[in-house]
Amino acid sequence: MMKTSTFFLLLLLCCGLATPATAQTFPVDTLVKTGPLTQRINLVFVPEGYQTAEMPLFIARVHQTLNSLFTQSPFLEYQSYFNVFAIKVSSTQSGSTHPRTTTECGVTPAFAATTYFNSTFDYGSIHRLLVVQQTSAMGAVLAHNFPRYDQVFVLVNSTEYGGSGGQFATASANANATEIMVHEIGHSFAGLSDEYWAGPQYARESPNMTQTTNPTAVRWAPWMGTSNVGIYPHINNPTWQKPHQNCKMQVLGAPFCAVCKETIVERIHTLARPMQGYSPAALNINNPTQDLPFALTLLPPSPNTLRVTWTLDGTIFARNHTSTTVPLAQLPLGSHVVRAEVVDTTALTRSTSHLTQHAYTVNWTISRKATSVSMASATAQYNVETYPNPVGDVLNLNYVLPRAAPVALTVLDAAGRTVKTIRYPRQAAGRYEYQLEAAQLGLRSAGTYTLIVNVDGVLMKRQLVRE
Ligand SMILES: [Zn+2]
Ligand SMILES: [Zn+2]
């Protein structure tokens, strides 16, 4: 059953992780394994207020949460990026403490439970704010049982409505529990704000909350006018704006809005790479007469939005294959570079946004001699950011060079004519940040332009708007 009333749960920003106090071993169940821990986002579920005999109930509730999470965009598309585990921590007693210290407690009786993480309702004088208080115990459990976690979820064994975000997304086992948990994941995993008014203490600039009211300068400007994205004032405090009126960060049962989906996809990309591996790594061949196979191991979303481009000495020779061959015998003597470039073209993020565009490459450097071929390889990741868009007087350009390489900027007008080319000489590896004046980039009149950033031969295109 979907509930569509305004969703009142508060984001909890505090709860730092204290030093582990104890080290106790618990059974760890593998619930979903899509790949190695080092190459996936590892979700860890922890029970709170479940006794040993109640572990099957806890595991059943985890599966309910997963069934909901992975049928909702963008977790649906990126399901293959996640592993899921459960650390079966048992508590002395069932349930969660309810001190009845707020004016909102209604008929819910007071209750004191001896539980492993000492969770409680009524946190901060808000009845539904359900919080794990023993964060040091949580730190110890994670460090000792599953240190390689990316996101922790605490399922509290109470049917009373409640939850919290913060470092450990927490939810009770209320009828709305799975939706509450997915909402809290928005907070904890992607740093999203509530899109209902949660109170002045939670008002901040965030991916889906701002005080900017200019539609061309707002953080979600690339989405304006699509999918009902706009600039909507919070009714309780109209100086703060939100991007949507029916987003899961406000309404249980609603999907995440486009802005929140983009934020989650960007977070996924920072934790797991679409390029998982490649071959060959290196080789020496004494009689270079055969074709040499090259292959990538990719982690495709569903549908597969990864695009692969293969080049030989800068010329494209194959697209959208995960493997290809190079006829070694036909290579001229000398040094050559085979490159595979992988970009996720998902429509869930907009390339014109300020968010980072990720490109992943493998470079194979081939040395062809008359009687032998030797080859070395290396991977690189280029994170190119340009903002704001539309461009003001200044365009910020940031990128990471994983190795020494040249960089060039080309600006095309709407007709495809080159209006500006800027070349940086061979630059050392490192992060570069530029503030470029619009006039310096040739953006002299209002219109749409294309910026092509050529970083080490990797081309990244942006549509720029100049008003
Ligand atoms: Zn209460
Ligand atoms: Zn949203």
Short mmCIF file of C-alpha atoms and ligand atoms in Angstrom, two decimals:
data_model
loop_
_atom_site.label_atom_id
_atom_site.label_comp_id
_atom_site.label_asym_id
_atom_site.label_seq_id
_atom_site.Cartn_x
_atom_site.Cartn_y
_atom_site.Cartn_z
CA MET A 1 0.00 0.00 0.00
CA MET A 2 1.36 3.40 -0.95
CA LYS A 3 0.96 6.30 1.37
CA THR A 4 1.00 9.69 -0.26
CA SER A 5 0.56 12.06 2.64
CA THR A 6 3.36 14.44 3.50
CA PHE A 7 6.19 12.47 4.93
CA PHE A 8 7.39 13.69 8.30
CA LEU A 9 10.70 12.29 9.34
CA LEU A 10 13.65 14.25 10.45
CA LEU A 11 17.15 14.07 9.19
CA LEU A 12 19.66 13.53 11.90
CA LEU A 13 22.98 15.06 11.07
CA CYS A 14 24.93 14.21 14.19
CA CYS A 15 25.99 10.80 15.53
CA GLY A 16 29.71 10.74 14.91
CA LEU A 17 31.47 7.41 15.05
CA ALA A 18 33.31 6.98 18.31
CA THR A 19 36.27 4.70 18.97
CA PRO A 20 35.32 1.02 19.07
CA ALA A 21 34.74 0.02 22.66
CA THR A 22 34.37 -3.74 22.33
CA ALA A 23 35.09 -6.35 19.73
CA GLN A 24 32.47 -9.04 19.42
CA THR A 25 32.00 -11.46 16.57
CA PHE A 26 28.58 -12.03 15.00
CA PRO A 27 27.39 -14.16 12.07
CA VAL A 28 27.48 -12.26 8.77
CA ASP A 29 25.01 -13.35 6.06
CA THR A 30 25.67 -12.62 2.41
CA LEU A 31 22.30 -11.61 0.97
CA VAL A 32 23.30 -10.25 -2.44
CA LYS A 33 26.71 -10.73 -4.05
CA THR A 34 27.14 -9.16 -7.45
CA GLY A 35 30.94 -9.00 -7.29
CA PRO A 36 34.10 -8.56 -5.22
CA LEU A 37 33.87 -6.34 -2.15
CA THR A 38 36.56 -4.08 -3.54
CA GLN A 39 34.58 -3.36 -6.71
CA ARG A 40 31.05 -2.96 -5.40
CA ILE A 41 29.12 -0.73 -3.03
CA ASN A 42 28.67 -2.79 0.11
CA LEU A 43 25.40 -2.27 1.95
CA VAL A 44 25.28 -3.65 5.47
CA PHE A 45 22.10 -4.23 7.45
CA VAL A 46 22.28 -4.40 11.23
CA PRO A 47 19.39 -5.44 13.49
CA GLU A 48 18.56 -3.50 16.64
CA GLY A 49 16.25 -4.90 19.29
CA TYR A 50 16.05 -8.38 17.72
CA GLN A 51 16.72 -11.37 19.96
CA THR A 52 18.56 -14.38 18.56
CA ALA A 53 15.31 -16.24 17.87
CA GLU A 54 14.04 -13.24 15.88
CA MET A 55 16.87 -13.22 13.32
CA PRO A 56 14.73 -14.90 10.60
CA LEU A 57 12.22 -12.05 11.07
CA PHE A 58 15.04 -9.51 10.72
CA ILE A 59 16.36 -11.17 7.56
CA ALA A 60 12.84 -11.27 6.11
CA ARG A 61 12.50 -7.54 6.74
CA VAL A 62 15.85 -6.87 5.09
CA HIS A 63 14.61 -8.68 1.99
CA GLN A 64 11.42 -6.58 2.06
CA THR A 65 13.56 -3.45 2.12
CA LEU A 66 15.75 -4.70 -0.73
CA ASN A 67 12.74 -5.67 -2.82
CA SER A 68 11.53 -2.10 -2.48
CA LEU A 69 14.89 -0.37 -2.89
CA PHE A 70 15.93 -2.21 -6.03
CA THR A 71 12.64 -1.67 -7.82
CA GLN A 72 13.03 2.11 -7.47
CA SER A 73 15.07 4.31 -9.77
CA PRO A 74 18.01 4.85 -9.72
CA PHE A 75 18.77 1.84 -7.50
CA LEU A 76 16.86 -0.25 -10.06
CA GLU A 77 19.24 0.70 -12.88
CA TYR A 78 22.38 0.37 -10.73
CA GLN A 79 21.42 -2.77 -8.79
CA SER A 80 24.46 -4.60 -10.17
CA TYR A 81 26.71 -2.10 -8.36
CA PHE A 82 25.63 -3.30 -4.91
CA ASN A 83 26.45 -6.15 -2.56
CA VAL A 84 24.29 -6.63 0.52
CA PHE A 85 25.24 -8.20 3.83
CA ALA A 86 23.63 -8.59 7.26
CA ILE A 87 25.49 -8.69 10.57
CA LYS A 88 23.27 -10.65 12.93
CA VAL A 89 23.73 -8.72 16.16
CA SER A 90 21.31 -9.99 18.79
CA SER A 91 19.89 -7.91 21.62
CA THR A 92 19.00 -8.96 25.15
CA GLN A 93 15.44 -7.71 24.71
CA SER A 94 13.10 -7.05 21.82
CA GLY A 95 12.02 -3.61 20.68
CA SER A 96 13.26 -0.11 21.25
CA THR A 97 13.12 2.33 24.12
CA HIS A 98 10.30 4.86 24.23
CA PRO A 99 10.76 7.29 27.16
CA ARG A 100 7.54 9.26 26.44
CA THR A 101 9.32 12.57 26.80
CA THR A 102 7.60 14.49 24.00
CA THR A 103 4.21 16.07 23.54
CA GLU A 104 3.69 13.94 20.38
CA CYS A 105 3.77 10.51 22.05
CA GLY A 106 0.01 9.94 21.77
CA VAL A 107 -1.14 6.64 23.16
CA THR A 108 2.18 4.86 22.63
CA PRO A 109 3.13 3.55 26.07
CA ALA A 110 6.50 4.18 27.68
CA PHE A 111 8.91 1.30 27.19
CA ALA A 112 12.46 0.53 28.24
CA ALA A 113 14.35 -2.09 26.22
CA THR A 114 17.84 -3.41 26.85
CA THR A 115 19.15 -3.50 23.30
CA TYR A 116 22.59 -3.74 21.75
CA PHE A 117 22.72 -0.22 20.33
CA ASN A 118 20.38 1.42 22.84
CA SER A 119 18.06 2.91 20.22
CA THR A 120 15.30 5.25 21.31
CA PHE A 121 12.26 7.12 20.08
CA ASP A 122 11.66 10.70 21.27
CA TYR A 123 15.18 11.71 20.33
CA GLY A 124 15.62 15.49 20.45
CA SER A 125 12.07 15.74 21.82
CA ILE A 126 10.61 14.42 18.54
CA HIS A 127 8.61 11.24 19.00
CA ARG A 128 9.23 9.71 15.55
CA LEU A 129 12.96 10.47 15.62
CA LEU A 130 14.32 6.96 16.18
CA VAL A 131 18.05 7.00 16.80
CA VAL A 132 20.83 4.59 17.64
CA GLN A 133 22.53 6.03 20.72
CA GLN A 134 25.40 3.57 21.10
CA THR A 135 27.34 4.70 18.05
CA SER A 136 30.56 3.45 19.62
CA ALA A 137 29.08 -0.04 19.81
CA MET A 138 28.06 0.25 16.15
CA GLY A 139 31.61 1.33 15.27
CA ALA A 140 33.02 -1.70 17.08
CA VAL A 141 30.59 -4.12 15.44
CA LEU A 142 31.42 -2.81 11.97
CA ALA A 143 35.17 -2.67 12.55
CA HIS A 144 35.25 -6.20 13.88
CA ASN A 145 32.72 -7.88 11.59
CA PHE A 146 32.54 -5.99 8.31
CA PRO A 147 35.01 -3.10 8.02
CA ARG A 148 34.56 -2.77 4.27
CA TYR A 149 31.08 -1.27 4.45
CA ASP A 150 29.92 1.70 2.40
CA GLN A 151 26.48 2.26 3.90
CA VAL A 152 24.89 0.90 7.06
CA PHE A 153 21.18 0.41 7.66
CA VAL A 154 19.74 -0.20 11.08
CA LEU A 155 16.41 -2.01 11.20
CA VAL A 156 14.79 -1.45 14.59
CA ASN A 157 12.39 -4.09 15.85
CA SER A 158 9.41 -1.86 16.58
CA THR A 159 6.18 -1.36 14.67
CA GLU A 160 5.99 2.27 15.82
CA TYR A 161 6.55 4.76 12.95
CA GLY A 162 10.05 6.20 13.14
CA GLY A 163 13.47 6.59 11.63
CA SER A 164 16.47 8.86 11.07
CA GLY A 165 19.17 9.59 8.53
CA GLY A 166 22.67 10.56 9.54
CA GLN A 167 25.58 8.17 9.33
CA PHE A 168 23.42 5.09 9.94
CA ALA A 169 20.12 5.13 8.09
CA THR A 170 17.62 3.87 10.65
CA ALA A 171 14.01 2.77 10.38
CA SER A 172 11.50 0.83 12.43
CA ALA A 173 9.35 -2.06 11.18
CA ASN A 174 6.25 0.07 10.69
CA ALA A 175 3.98 -0.73 7.74
CA ASN A 176 5.76 2.08 5.91
CA ALA A 177 9.17 0.81 6.95
CA THR A 178 10.57 0.07 3.51
CA GLU A 179 9.58 3.47 2.20
CA ILE A 180 10.97 5.17 5.29
CA MET A 181 14.24 3.30 4.79
CA VAL A 182 14.52 4.27 1.13
CA HIS A 183 13.89 7.89 2.14
CA GLU A 184 16.55 7.67 4.85
CA ILE A 185 18.95 6.18 2.30
CA GLY A 186 18.45 9.43 0.37
CA HIS A 187 19.80 11.27 3.40
CA SER A 188 22.53 8.90 4.47
CA PHE A 189 23.81 7.64 1.12
CA ALA A 190 23.44 10.74 -1.05
CA GLY A 191 23.36 13.67 1.38
CA LEU A 192 19.89 14.78 0.27
CA SER A 193 17.74 17.15 2.30
CA ASP A 194 14.11 16.63 3.13
CA GLU A 195 11.78 18.27 0.63
CA TYR A 196 9.23 18.85 3.36
CA TRP A 197 10.10 21.56 5.85
CA ALA A 198 12.01 19.69 8.54
CA GLY A 199 12.79 22.74 10.63
CA PRO A 200 15.27 25.60 10.47
CA GLN A 201 18.03 23.47 12.01
CA TYR A 202 18.03 21.33 8.83
CA ALA A 203 17.95 24.18 6.31
CA ARG A 204 21.19 24.19 4.30
CA GLU A 205 22.47 24.40 0.77
CA SER A 206 22.39 20.83 -0.51
CA PRO A 207 21.73 19.05 -3.82
CA ASN A 208 17.95 19.48 -3.41
CA MET A 209 17.70 22.54 -1.16
CA THR A 210 18.78 26.09 -1.84
CA GLN A 211 18.06 29.75 -1.32
CA THR A 212 18.78 30.50 -4.99
CA THR A 213 15.63 31.55 -6.84
CA ASN A 214 17.17 32.34 -10.24
CA PRO A 215 16.11 29.51 -12.59
CA THR A 216 19.29 29.78 -14.64
CA ALA A 217 21.62 29.87 -11.62
CA VAL A 218 19.91 27.31 -9.41
CA ARG A 219 21.90 24.13 -8.79
CA TRP A 220 19.35 22.03 -10.72
CA ALA A 221 19.08 24.47 -13.65
CA PRO A 222 19.68 21.71 -16.27
CA TRP A 223 16.47 20.02 -15.11
CA MET A 224 14.26 23.10 -15.00
CA GLY A 225 11.01 22.55 -16.86
CA THR A 226 11.45 18.79 -17.23
CA SER A 227 9.83 16.09 -15.08
CA ASN A 228 8.04 18.81 -13.10
CA VAL A 229 11.32 20.16 -11.76
CA GLY A 230 11.04 23.78 -10.77
CA ILE A 231 11.86 26.10 -7.90
CA TYR A 232 9.27 25.58 -5.19
CA PRO A 233 9.40 27.54 -1.95
CA HIS A 234 9.04 25.65 1.29
CA ILE A 235 5.65 26.75 2.55
CA ASN A 236 6.86 27.13 6.12
CA ASN A 237 9.90 29.13 5.11
CA PRO A 238 9.73 30.54 1.56
CA THR A 239 13.36 31.71 1.57
CA TRP A 240 14.30 28.04 1.05
CA GLN A 241 13.57 26.29 -2.25
CA LYS A 242 13.12 22.68 -3.35
CA PRO A 243 13.16 21.18 -6.87
CA HIS A 244 9.94 19.17 -6.84
CA GLN A 245 6.55 18.82 -5.19
CA ASN A 246 6.23 15.05 -5.23
CA CYS A 247 9.65 13.59 -4.43
CA LYS A 248 10.35 10.73 -2.06
CA MET A 249 12.31 13.18 0.05
CA GLN A 250 8.89 14.63 0.84
CA VAL A 251 6.24 12.01 0.09
CA LEU A 252 6.21 8.33 0.97
CA GLY A 253 5.47 6.20 -2.08
CA ALA A 254 6.60 8.84 -4.56
CA PRO A 255 9.70 8.28 -6.71
CA PHE A 256 12.87 10.27 -6.17
CA CYS A 257 12.70 13.45 -8.28
CA ALA A 258 15.13 13.90 -11.18
CA VAL A 259 17.44 16.06 -9.07
CA CYS A 260 17.62 13.50 -6.28
CA LYS A 261 18.12 10.63 -8.75
CA GLU A 262 21.05 12.48 -10.29
CA THR A 263 22.59 13.02 -6.88
CA ILE A 264 22.28 9.32 -6.05
CA VAL A 265 23.79 8.27 -9.40
CA GLU A 266 26.74 10.60 -8.84
CA ARG A 267 27.26 9.04 -5.42
CA ILE A 268 27.13 5.56 -6.95
CA HIS A 269 29.78 6.59 -9.47
CA THR A 270 32.10 7.80 -6.75
CA LEU A 271 31.91 4.41 -5.00
CA ALA A 272 32.04 1.90 -7.86
CA ARG A 273 33.59 2.19 -11.28
CA PRO A 274 31.94 0.96 -14.47
CA MET A 275 35.38 -0.17 -15.67
CA GLN A 276 36.22 -3.15 -13.52
CA GLY A 277 39.19 -4.63 -15.29
CA TYR A 278 40.93 -5.20 -18.60
CA SER A 279 43.33 -7.46 -20.45
CA PRO A 280 46.05 -7.93 -21.40
CA ALA A 281 48.03 -6.12 -18.72
CA ALA A 282 51.44 -6.53 -20.32
CA LEU A 283 53.13 -8.85 -22.74
CA ASN A 284 56.14 -9.61 -24.86
CA ILE A 285 55.69 -11.40 -28.18
CA ASN A 286 58.65 -12.54 -30.19
CA ASN A 287 56.87 -13.24 -33.45
CA PRO A 288 54.19 -10.57 -33.97
CA THR A 289 52.18 -12.17 -36.74
CA GLN A 290 48.86 -12.78 -35.01
CA ASP A 291 46.00 -10.49 -34.01
CA LEU A 292 46.17 -9.29 -30.42
CA PRO A 293 42.89 -9.45 -28.44
CA PHE A 294 41.97 -6.66 -26.04
CA ALA A 295 39.10 -6.92 -23.57
CA LEU A 296 37.36 -4.88 -20.90
CA THR A 297 35.41 -6.10 -17.90
CA LEU A 298 32.57 -3.64 -17.46
CA LEU A 299 29.85 -3.25 -14.85
CA PRO A 300 26.86 -2.21 -16.93
CA PRO A 301 23.79 -0.58 -15.41
CA SER A 302 20.42 -1.85 -16.66
CA PRO A 303 19.68 -0.74 -19.29
CA ASN A 304 23.32 -0.59 -20.31
CA THR A 305 24.19 3.08 -20.76
CA LEU A 306 27.95 2.54 -20.94
CA ARG A 307 29.59 3.65 -24.16
CA VAL A 308 32.96 2.30 -25.19
CA THR A 309 35.29 3.88 -27.72
CA TRP A 310 38.44 2.18 -28.96
CA THR A 311 41.19 4.17 -30.59
CA LEU A 312 44.51 3.30 -32.15
CA ASP A 313 46.93 6.21 -32.17
CA GLY A 314 44.00 8.58 -31.71
CA THR A 315 41.82 7.17 -34.50
CA ILE A 316 38.58 5.45 -33.56
CA PHE A 317 38.45 1.89 -34.85
CA ALA A 318 35.67 0.32 -32.78
CA ARG A 319 32.72 1.34 -30.64
CA ASN A 320 30.58 -0.31 -27.98
CA HIS A 321 32.33 -3.64 -27.95
CA THR A 322 33.91 -4.91 -24.77
CA SER A 323 36.56 -6.70 -26.78
CA THR A 324 38.41 -6.12 -29.99
CA THR A 325 41.56 -7.16 -31.80
CA VAL A 326 44.48 -5.29 -33.25
CA PRO A 327 46.38 -6.88 -36.17
CA LEU A 328 49.89 -6.65 -34.80
CA ALA A 329 51.56 -7.62 -38.05
CA GLN A 330 50.03 -4.60 -39.78
CA LEU A 331 51.24 -2.09 -37.19
CA PRO A 332 54.13 0.02 -38.47
CA LEU A 333 57.35 -0.33 -36.54
CA GLY A 334 57.50 2.03 -33.58
CA SER A 335 55.35 3.02 -30.63
CA HIS A 336 51.54 2.91 -30.67
CA VAL A 337 48.75 3.54 -28.22
CA VAL A 338 45.54 1.52 -28.06
CA ARG A 339 42.99 3.17 -25.83
CA ALA A 340 39.58 2.11 -24.58
CA GLU A 341 37.39 4.86 -23.15
CA VAL A 342 34.26 4.16 -21.12
CA VAL A 343 31.62 6.78 -20.30
CA ASP A 344 28.28 6.26 -18.62
CA THR A 345 25.77 8.15 -20.77
CA THR A 346 22.82 7.59 -18.44
CA ALA A 347 20.03 10.12 -18.85
CA LEU A 348 19.68 10.12 -15.07
CA THR A 349 22.43 12.70 -14.89
CA ARG A 350 22.67 15.70 -17.17
CA SER A 351 26.02 16.36 -18.74
CA THR A 352 25.40 20.07 -18.52
CA SER A 353 25.14 19.98 -14.78
CA HIS A 354 27.89 21.08 -12.43
CA LEU A 355 28.43 17.51 -11.39
CA THR A 356 31.49 15.63 -12.41
CA GLN A 357 31.61 13.84 -15.74
CA HIS A 358 33.46 10.60 -15.34
CA ALA A 359 35.51 8.99 -18.08
CA TYR A 360 37.52 5.86 -17.53
CA THR A 361 40.29 4.82 -19.88
CA VAL A 362 42.82 2.09 -20.42
CA ASN A 363 45.95 2.95 -22.36
CA TRP A 364 48.01 0.18 -23.88
CA THR A 365 51.40 1.34 -25.09
CA ILE A 366 52.67 -1.01 -27.76
CA SER A 367 56.25 -1.07 -28.96
CA ARG A 368 56.45 -2.79 -32.32
CA LYS A 369 59.83 -3.97 -33.52
CA ALA A 370 60.70 -6.12 -36.51
CA THR A 371 60.86 -9.30 -34.52
CA SER A 372 59.01 -8.54 -31.32
CA VAL A 373 56.19 -6.60 -29.66
CA SER A 374 56.18 -5.40 -26.09
CA MET A 375 53.29 -3.75 -24.34
CA ALA A 376 52.47 -2.03 -21.07
CA SER A 377 49.12 -0.74 -19.82
CA ALA A 378 47.63 1.70 -17.35
CA THR A 379 44.16 2.87 -16.37
CA ALA A 380 43.18 6.45 -15.76
CA GLN A 381 40.14 8.32 -14.56
CA TYR A 382 39.43 11.89 -15.64
CA ASN A 383 36.96 13.87 -13.62
CA VAL A 384 36.03 16.97 -15.53
CA GLU A 385 33.76 19.58 -13.94
CA THR A 386 32.44 22.76 -15.54
CA TYR A 387 30.07 25.14 -13.79
CA PRO A 388 27.92 27.14 -13.63
CA ASN A 389 25.62 26.63 -16.60
CA PRO A 390 24.29 28.93 -17.93
CA VAL A 391 27.69 30.53 -17.85
CA GLY A 392 28.04 33.78 -15.94
CA ASP A 393 31.01 36.06 -16.34
CA VAL A 394 33.23 33.19 -15.27
CA LEU A 395 33.26 29.47 -16.08
CA ASN A 396 34.94 27.19 -13.57
CA LEU A 397 36.85 24.29 -15.08
CA ASN A 398 38.37 21.57 -12.91
CA TYR A 399 39.95 18.31 -13.95
CA VAL A 400 42.30 15.63 -12.77
CA LEU A 401 45.24 14.54 -14.86
CA PRO A 402 46.30 11.07 -13.79
CA ARG A 403 49.50 11.42 -15.81
CA ALA A 404 51.42 14.15 -17.61
CA ALA A 405 49.50 15.13 -20.74
CA PRO A 406 48.38 18.06 -22.89
CA VAL A 407 44.99 19.70 -22.42
CA ALA A 408 42.99 21.72 -24.95
CA LEU A 409 39.68 23.55 -24.86
CA THR A 410 37.63 24.12 -28.00
CA VAL A 411 34.47 26.23 -28.06
CA LEU A 412 32.01 25.81 -30.94
CA ASP A 413 29.06 28.08 -31.63
CA ALA A 414 25.56 26.79 -32.39
CA ALA A 415 26.51 26.41 -36.05
CA GLY A 416 29.49 24.24 -35.17
CA ARG A 417 32.11 26.86 -35.98
CA THR A 418 35.17 27.04 -33.77
CA VAL A 419 35.10 30.31 -31.87
CA LYS A 420 37.98 29.65 -29.52
CA THR A 421 40.77 27.18 -28.93
CA ILE A 422 42.90 27.26 -25.80
CA ARG A 423 45.84 24.90 -25.47
CA TYR A 424 47.68 24.15 -22.29
CA PRO A 425 51.12 22.67 -22.82
CA ARG A 426 51.97 19.29 -21.42
CA GLN A 427 50.89 19.44 -17.80
CA ALA A 428 52.15 17.40 -14.88
CA ALA A 429 49.83 14.91 -13.19
CA GLY A 430 47.52 16.49 -10.65
CA ARG A 431 44.32 18.42 -10.15
CA TYR A 432 43.80 21.67 -12.04
CA GLU A 433 41.28 24.39 -11.31
CA TYR A 434 40.66 27.32 -13.64
CA GLN A 435 38.37 30.30 -13.59
CA LEU A 436 37.90 31.29 -17.22
CA GLU A 437 36.26 34.51 -18.27
CA ALA A 438 33.37 34.00 -20.66
CA ALA A 439 34.85 36.53 -23.08
CA GLN A 440 38.17 34.70 -22.98
CA LEU A 441 36.30 31.56 -24.07
CA GLY A 442 34.70 33.35 -27.01
CA LEU A 443 31.25 33.37 -25.39
CA ARG A 444 30.64 36.94 -26.48
CA SER A 445 26.95 36.84 -27.36
CA ALA A 446 23.94 35.06 -25.95
CA GLY A 447 23.36 31.58 -27.29
CA THR A 448 24.23 27.93 -27.00
CA TYR A 449 27.81 26.78 -27.35
CA THR A 450 29.62 23.47 -27.21
CA LEU A 451 32.71 23.20 -25.06
CA ILE A 452 35.01 20.31 -25.91
CA VAL A 453 37.53 19.59 -23.19
CA ASN A 454 40.37 17.47 -24.51
CA VAL A 455 42.19 16.05 -21.51
CA ASP A 456 44.96 13.66 -22.50
CA GLY A 457 43.07 12.82 -25.68
CA VAL A 458 39.82 12.11 -23.83
CA LEU A 459 37.11 14.33 -25.27
CA MET A 460 34.33 15.58 -23.04
CA LYS A 461 31.58 17.70 -24.52
CA ARG A 462 29.40 20.17 -22.68
CA GLN A 463 26.54 22.30 -23.94
CA LEU A 464 27.03 25.77 -22.51
CA VAL A 465 24.37 28.43 -22.39
CA ARG A 466 25.35 32.10 -22.41
CA GLU A 467 22.54 34.50 -21.60
ZN ZN B 1 7.23 9.41 22.06
ZN ZN B 2 13.97 15.27 -4.75
#
